[in-house]
Short mmCIF file of C-alpha atoms and ligand atoms in Angstrom, two decimals:
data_model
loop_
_atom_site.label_atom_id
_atom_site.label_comp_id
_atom_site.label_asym_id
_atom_site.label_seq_id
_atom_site.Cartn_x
_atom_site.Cartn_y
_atom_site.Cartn_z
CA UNK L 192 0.00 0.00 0.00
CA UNK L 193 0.94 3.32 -0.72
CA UNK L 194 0.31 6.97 0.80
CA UNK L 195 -0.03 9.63 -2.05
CA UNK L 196 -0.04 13.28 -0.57
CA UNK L 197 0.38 15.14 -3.90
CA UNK L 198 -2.31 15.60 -6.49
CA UNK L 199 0.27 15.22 -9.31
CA UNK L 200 1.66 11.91 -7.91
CA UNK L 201 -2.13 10.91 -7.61
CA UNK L 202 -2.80 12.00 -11.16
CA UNK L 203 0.27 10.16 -12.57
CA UNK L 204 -0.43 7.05 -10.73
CA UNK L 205 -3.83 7.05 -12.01
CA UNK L 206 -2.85 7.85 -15.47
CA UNK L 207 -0.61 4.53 -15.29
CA UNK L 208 -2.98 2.18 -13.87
CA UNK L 209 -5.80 3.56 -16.76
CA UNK L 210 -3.09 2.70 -19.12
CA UNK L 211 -3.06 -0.61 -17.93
CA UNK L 212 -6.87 -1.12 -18.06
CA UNK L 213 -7.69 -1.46 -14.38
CA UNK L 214 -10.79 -1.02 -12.98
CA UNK L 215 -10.29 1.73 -9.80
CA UNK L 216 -12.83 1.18 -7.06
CA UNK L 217 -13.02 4.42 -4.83
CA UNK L 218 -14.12 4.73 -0.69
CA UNK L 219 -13.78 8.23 0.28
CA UNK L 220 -13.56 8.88 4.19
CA UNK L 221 -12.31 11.68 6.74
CA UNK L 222 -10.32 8.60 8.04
CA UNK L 223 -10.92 7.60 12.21
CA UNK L 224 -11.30 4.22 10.67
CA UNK L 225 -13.48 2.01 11.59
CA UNK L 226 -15.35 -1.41 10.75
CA UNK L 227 -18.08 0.88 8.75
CA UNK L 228 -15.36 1.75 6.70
CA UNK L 229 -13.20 -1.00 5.86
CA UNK L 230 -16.56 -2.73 5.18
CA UNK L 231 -16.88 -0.38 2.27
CA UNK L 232 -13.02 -1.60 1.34
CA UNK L 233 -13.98 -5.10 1.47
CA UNK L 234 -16.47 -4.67 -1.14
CA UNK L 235 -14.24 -2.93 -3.46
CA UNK L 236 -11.44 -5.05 -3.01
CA UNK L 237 -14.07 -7.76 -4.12
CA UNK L 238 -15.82 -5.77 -7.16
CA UNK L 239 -12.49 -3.42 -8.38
CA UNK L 240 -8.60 -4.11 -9.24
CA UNK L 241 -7.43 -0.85 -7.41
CA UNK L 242 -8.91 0.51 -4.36
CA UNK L 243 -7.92 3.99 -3.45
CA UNK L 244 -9.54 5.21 -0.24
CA UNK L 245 -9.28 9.15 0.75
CA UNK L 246 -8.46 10.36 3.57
CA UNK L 247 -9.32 13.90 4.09
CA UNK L 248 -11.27 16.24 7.03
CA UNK L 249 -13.12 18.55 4.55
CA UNK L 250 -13.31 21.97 5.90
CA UNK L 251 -16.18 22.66 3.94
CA UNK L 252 -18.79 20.74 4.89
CA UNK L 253 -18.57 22.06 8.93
CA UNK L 254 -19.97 25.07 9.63
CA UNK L 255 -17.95 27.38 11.46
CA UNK L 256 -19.72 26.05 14.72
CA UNK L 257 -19.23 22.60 14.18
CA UNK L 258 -16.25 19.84 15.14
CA UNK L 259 -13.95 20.41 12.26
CA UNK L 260 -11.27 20.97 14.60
CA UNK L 261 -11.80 18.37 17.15
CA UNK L 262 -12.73 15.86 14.37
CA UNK L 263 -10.78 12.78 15.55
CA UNK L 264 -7.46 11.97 13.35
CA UNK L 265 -5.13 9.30 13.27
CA UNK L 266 -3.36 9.10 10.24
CA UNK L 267 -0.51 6.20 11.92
CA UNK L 268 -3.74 3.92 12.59
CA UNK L 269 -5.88 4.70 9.73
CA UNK L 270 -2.21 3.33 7.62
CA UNK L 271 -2.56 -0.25 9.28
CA UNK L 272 -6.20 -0.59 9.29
CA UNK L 273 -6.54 0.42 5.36
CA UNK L 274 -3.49 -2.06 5.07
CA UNK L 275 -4.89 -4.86 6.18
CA UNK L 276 -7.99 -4.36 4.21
CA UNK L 277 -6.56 -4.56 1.02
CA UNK L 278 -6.34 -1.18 -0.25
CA UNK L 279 -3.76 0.18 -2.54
CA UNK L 280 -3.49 3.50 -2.47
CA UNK L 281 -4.07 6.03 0.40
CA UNK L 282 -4.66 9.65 -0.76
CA UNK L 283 -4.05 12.10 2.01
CA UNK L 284 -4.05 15.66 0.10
CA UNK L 285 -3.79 19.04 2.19
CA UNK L 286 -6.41 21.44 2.91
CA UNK L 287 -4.01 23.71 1.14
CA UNK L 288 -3.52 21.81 -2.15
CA UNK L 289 -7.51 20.88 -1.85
CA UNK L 290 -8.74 24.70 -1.33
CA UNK L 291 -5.67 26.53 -2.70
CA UNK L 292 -5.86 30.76 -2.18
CA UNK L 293 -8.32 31.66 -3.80
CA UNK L 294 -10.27 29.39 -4.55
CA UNK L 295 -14.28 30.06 -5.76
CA UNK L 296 -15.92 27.05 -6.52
CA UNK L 297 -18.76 25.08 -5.11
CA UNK L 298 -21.76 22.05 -6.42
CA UNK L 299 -24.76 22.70 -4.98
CA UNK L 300 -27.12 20.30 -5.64
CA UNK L 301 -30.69 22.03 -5.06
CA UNK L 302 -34.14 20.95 -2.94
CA UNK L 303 -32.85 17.35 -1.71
CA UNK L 304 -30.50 19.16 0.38
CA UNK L 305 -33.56 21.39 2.22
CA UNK L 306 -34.69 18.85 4.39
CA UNK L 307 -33.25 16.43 6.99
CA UNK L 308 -29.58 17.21 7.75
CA UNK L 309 -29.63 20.02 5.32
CA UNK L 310 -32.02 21.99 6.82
CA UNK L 311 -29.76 21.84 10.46
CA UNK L 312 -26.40 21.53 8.44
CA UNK L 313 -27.31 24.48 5.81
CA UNK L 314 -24.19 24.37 3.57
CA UNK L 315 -22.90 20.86 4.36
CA UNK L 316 -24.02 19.04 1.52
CA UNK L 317 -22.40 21.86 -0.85
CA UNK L 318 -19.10 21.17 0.86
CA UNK L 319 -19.32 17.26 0.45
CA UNK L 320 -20.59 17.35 -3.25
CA UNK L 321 -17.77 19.79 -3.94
CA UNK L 322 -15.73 17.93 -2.09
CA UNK L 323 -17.01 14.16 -3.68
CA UNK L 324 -16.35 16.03 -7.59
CA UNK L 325 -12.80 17.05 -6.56
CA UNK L 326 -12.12 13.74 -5.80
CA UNK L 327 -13.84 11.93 -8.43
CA UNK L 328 -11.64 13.73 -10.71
CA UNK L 329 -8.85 13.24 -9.31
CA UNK L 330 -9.18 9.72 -8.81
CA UNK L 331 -11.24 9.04 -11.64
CA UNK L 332 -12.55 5.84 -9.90
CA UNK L 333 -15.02 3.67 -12.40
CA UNK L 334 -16.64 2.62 -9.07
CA UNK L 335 -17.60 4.65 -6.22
CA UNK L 336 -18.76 3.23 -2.59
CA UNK L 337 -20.84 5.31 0.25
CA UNK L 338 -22.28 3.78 3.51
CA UNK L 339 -26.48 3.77 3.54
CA UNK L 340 -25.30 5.57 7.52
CA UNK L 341 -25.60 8.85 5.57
CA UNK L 342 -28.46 8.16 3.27
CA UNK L 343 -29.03 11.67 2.55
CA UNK L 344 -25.49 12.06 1.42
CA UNK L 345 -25.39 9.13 -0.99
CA UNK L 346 -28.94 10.18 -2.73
CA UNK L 347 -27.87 13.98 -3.32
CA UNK L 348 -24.17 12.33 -4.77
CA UNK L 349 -26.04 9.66 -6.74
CA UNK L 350 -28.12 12.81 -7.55
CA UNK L 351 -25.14 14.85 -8.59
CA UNK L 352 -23.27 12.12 -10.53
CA UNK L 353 -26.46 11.68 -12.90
CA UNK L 354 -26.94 15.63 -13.40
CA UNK L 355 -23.46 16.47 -14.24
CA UNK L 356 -23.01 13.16 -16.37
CA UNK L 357 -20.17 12.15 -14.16
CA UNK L 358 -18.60 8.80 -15.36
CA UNK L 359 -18.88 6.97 -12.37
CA UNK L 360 -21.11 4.12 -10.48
CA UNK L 361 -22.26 4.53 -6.75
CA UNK L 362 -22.60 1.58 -4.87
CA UNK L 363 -24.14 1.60 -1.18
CA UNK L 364 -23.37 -0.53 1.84
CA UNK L 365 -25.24 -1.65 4.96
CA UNK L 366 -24.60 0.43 8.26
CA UNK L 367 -21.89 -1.56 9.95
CA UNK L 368 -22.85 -1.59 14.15
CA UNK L 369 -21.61 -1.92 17.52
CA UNK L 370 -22.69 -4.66 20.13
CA UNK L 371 -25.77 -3.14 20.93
CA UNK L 372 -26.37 -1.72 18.07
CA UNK L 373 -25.05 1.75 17.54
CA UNK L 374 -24.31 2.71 14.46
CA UNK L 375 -20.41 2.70 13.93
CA UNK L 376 -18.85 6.35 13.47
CA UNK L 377 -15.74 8.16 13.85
CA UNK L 378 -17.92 10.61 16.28
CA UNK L 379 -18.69 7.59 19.05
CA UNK L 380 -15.30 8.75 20.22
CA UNK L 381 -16.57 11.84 22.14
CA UNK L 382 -18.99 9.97 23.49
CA UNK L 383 -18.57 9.17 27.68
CA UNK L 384 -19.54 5.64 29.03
CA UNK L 385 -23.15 6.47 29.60
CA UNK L 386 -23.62 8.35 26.24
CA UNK L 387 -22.42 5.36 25.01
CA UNK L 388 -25.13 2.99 26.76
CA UNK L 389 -27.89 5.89 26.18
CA UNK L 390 -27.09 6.26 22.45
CA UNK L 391 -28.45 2.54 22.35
CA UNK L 392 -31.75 3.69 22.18
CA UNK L 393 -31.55 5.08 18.51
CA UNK L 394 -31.03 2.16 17.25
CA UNK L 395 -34.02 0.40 19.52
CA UNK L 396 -36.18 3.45 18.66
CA UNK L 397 -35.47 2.31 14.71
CA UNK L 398 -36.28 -1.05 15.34
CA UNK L 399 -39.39 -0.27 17.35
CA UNK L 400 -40.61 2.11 13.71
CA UNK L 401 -39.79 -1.34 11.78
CA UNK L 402 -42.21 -3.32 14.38
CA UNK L 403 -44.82 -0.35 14.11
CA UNK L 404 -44.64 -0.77 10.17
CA UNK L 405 -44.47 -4.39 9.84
CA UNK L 406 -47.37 -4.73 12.16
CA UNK L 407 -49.06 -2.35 9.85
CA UNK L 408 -49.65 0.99 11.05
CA UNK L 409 -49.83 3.00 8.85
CA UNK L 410 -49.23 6.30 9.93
CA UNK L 411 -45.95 7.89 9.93
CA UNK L 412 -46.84 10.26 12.66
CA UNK L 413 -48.02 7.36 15.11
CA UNK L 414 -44.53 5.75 14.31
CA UNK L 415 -42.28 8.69 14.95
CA UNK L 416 -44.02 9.72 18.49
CA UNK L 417 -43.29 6.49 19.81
CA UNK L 418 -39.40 6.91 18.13
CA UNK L 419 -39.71 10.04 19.71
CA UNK L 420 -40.82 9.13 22.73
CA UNK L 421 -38.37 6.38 23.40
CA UNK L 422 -35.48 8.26 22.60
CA UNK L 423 -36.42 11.15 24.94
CA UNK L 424 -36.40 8.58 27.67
CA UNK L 425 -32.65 8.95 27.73
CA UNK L 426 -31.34 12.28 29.74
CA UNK L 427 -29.03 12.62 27.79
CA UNK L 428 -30.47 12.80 24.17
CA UNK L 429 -32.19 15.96 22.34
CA UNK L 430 -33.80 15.15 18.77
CA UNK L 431 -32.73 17.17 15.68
CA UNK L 432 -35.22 14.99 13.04
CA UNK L 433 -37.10 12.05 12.66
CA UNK L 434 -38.32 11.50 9.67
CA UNK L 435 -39.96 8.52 7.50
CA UNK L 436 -39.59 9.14 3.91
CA UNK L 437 -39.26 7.99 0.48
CA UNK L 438 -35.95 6.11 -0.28
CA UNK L 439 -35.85 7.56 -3.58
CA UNK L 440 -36.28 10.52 -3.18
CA UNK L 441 -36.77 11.59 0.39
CA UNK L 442 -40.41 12.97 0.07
CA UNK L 443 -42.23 12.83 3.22
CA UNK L 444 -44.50 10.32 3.16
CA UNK L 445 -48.53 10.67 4.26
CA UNK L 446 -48.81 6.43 4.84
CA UNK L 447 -45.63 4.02 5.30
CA UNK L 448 -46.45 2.10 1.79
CA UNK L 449 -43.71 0.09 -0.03
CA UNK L 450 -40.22 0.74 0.53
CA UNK L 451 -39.72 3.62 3.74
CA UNK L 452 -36.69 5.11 4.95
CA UNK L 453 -36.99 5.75 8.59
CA UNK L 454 -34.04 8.40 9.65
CA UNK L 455 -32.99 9.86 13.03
CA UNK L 456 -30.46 12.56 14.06
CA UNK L 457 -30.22 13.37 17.70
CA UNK L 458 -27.66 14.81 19.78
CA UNK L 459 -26.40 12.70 23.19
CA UNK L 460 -25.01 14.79 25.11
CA UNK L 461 -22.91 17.81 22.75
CA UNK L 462 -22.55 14.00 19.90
CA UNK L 463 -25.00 14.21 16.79
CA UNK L 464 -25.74 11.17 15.88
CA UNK L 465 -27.62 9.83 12.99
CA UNK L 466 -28.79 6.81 11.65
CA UNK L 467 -31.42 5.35 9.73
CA UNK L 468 -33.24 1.64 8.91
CA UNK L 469 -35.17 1.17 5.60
CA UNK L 470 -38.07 -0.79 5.88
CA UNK L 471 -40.34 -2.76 3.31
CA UNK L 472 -43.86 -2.00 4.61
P1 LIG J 52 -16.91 9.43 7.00
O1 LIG J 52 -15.47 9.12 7.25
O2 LIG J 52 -17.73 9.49 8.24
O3 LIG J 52 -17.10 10.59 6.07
O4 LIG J 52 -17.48 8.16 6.22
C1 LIG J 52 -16.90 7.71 5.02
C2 LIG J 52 -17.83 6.68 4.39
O5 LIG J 52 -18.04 5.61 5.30
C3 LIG J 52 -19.21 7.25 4.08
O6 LIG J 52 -19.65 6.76 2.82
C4 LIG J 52 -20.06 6.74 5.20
O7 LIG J 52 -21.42 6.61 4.88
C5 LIG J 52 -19.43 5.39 5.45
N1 LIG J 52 -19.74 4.92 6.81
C6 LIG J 52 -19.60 5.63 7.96
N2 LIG J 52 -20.05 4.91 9.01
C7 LIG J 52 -20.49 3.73 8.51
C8 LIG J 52 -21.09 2.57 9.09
N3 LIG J 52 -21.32 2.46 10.38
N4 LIG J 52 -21.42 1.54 8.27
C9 LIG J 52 -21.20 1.64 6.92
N5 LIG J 52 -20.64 2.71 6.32
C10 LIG J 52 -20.30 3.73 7.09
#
């Protein structure tokens, strides 16, 4: 495995292995590694010949009051872990050499980015899909692979990809979970020993919806109370959304028919969280 910090090393590597026919499979991350992931390497490894994963903390995509400077990194662990997955190539570009002086431009991918974590993150999907197209071209990857964790993010990308005829193929993976059932993130680090134990309840409050739906009721509203209810149970937790919605598109639905996506984002403690389950009523 290698580490490429430099955009023209990247581009001349990638140059090479397009000579040579291979078929580049593409995971990019803000690194923190974990089993969500190298899940997401696994797959490519299977489906690609070249897996490059990115590591980068994009300054865009936190508002000024967000965690972009207590984001966890480990760039010495992220190394091994990526190793032993099987990837290739590591890019770890600057902020610098990603945002040079000067620099003007932005995606914005409209309406699908109003609702859910765009309407409490305004600007954050502009900095990933900026972000996402940097990276695509740079890497050129013929596959590209996102974790269903941030649903919203891999709809507005898939999104994105189709209106600006960008070459590529999104693939998405199941959420990868703790013991318990916590969806795995890089941001369970700030989380203290009874966050930890009280963040549980997201994921019960998600399989509690699934119940609701499977035993047929019908009405998102009854469904989401009872989320609601459950996860206010916990001291510690404050609710940003919850939401049951359309998976293609993320319309709010008026009756939980067909295929649902039910979504959460909370805070424990000072922690969002989010997660989601999607659910064939
Ligand atoms: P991040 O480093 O948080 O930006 O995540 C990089 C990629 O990993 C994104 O496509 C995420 O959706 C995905 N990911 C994060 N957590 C998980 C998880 N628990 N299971 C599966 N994929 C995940």
């Amino acid at each position: 495995m290698i580490v490429i910090r430099s955009i023209k090393k990247l581009s001349s590597y990638i140059k090479d292995q397009k000579e040579r026919s291979k078929v580049i499979g593409f995971v990019p991350t803000m690194g923190y590694l974990h089993q969500g992931h190298l899940s997401l390497v696994r797959r490519a490894r299977k489906e690609t010949d070249i897996v490059v994963m990115s590591i980068f903390v994009n300054p865009t995509q936190f508002s000024p009051r967000e965690d972009f400077r207590e984001y966890p990194r480990d760039l010495k662990r992220d190394i091994k872990l990526a190793e032993s997955c099987g990837v290739d190539v590591i890019f770890y570009p600057s902020i610098k050499s990603m945002y040079p002086e000067g620099y003007l431009t932005y995606v914005d991918v409209e309406k699908i980015t109003d609702f859910l974590c765009g309407r409490s993150r305004p600007g954050h999907f502009k900095g990933v899909c900026t972000v996402v197209v940097k990276l695509f071209n740079l890497v050129q990857p013929d596959i590209a692979y996102f974790g269903q964790k941030d649903f919203q993010q891999v709809i507005v990308i898939k999104k994105m990809v189709r209106d600006l005829n960008i070459p590529v193929k999104i693939k998405i993976c199941s959420i990868i979970r703790e013991e318990g059932g916590l969806a795995m993130s890089s941001r369970n680090t700030y989380l203290s020993e009874k966050e930890r134990e009280d963040a549980k309840v997201i994921y019960e409050a998600l399989c509690k919806a699934r119940e609701m739906i499977l035993k047929r009721e019908r009405d998102p509203k009854v469904v989401t109370k009872q989320m609601k209810n459950l996860i206010l149970s916990k001291s510690t937790s404050k609710i940003d959304y919850i939401a049951i919605v359309d998976t293609k598109n993320l319309d709010p639905l008026e009756e939980t028919k067909g295929r649902v996506l039910v979504a959460v984002a909370c805070w424990i403690g000072k922690t969002r969280l989010i997660d989601n389950l999607i659910v064939k009523a």
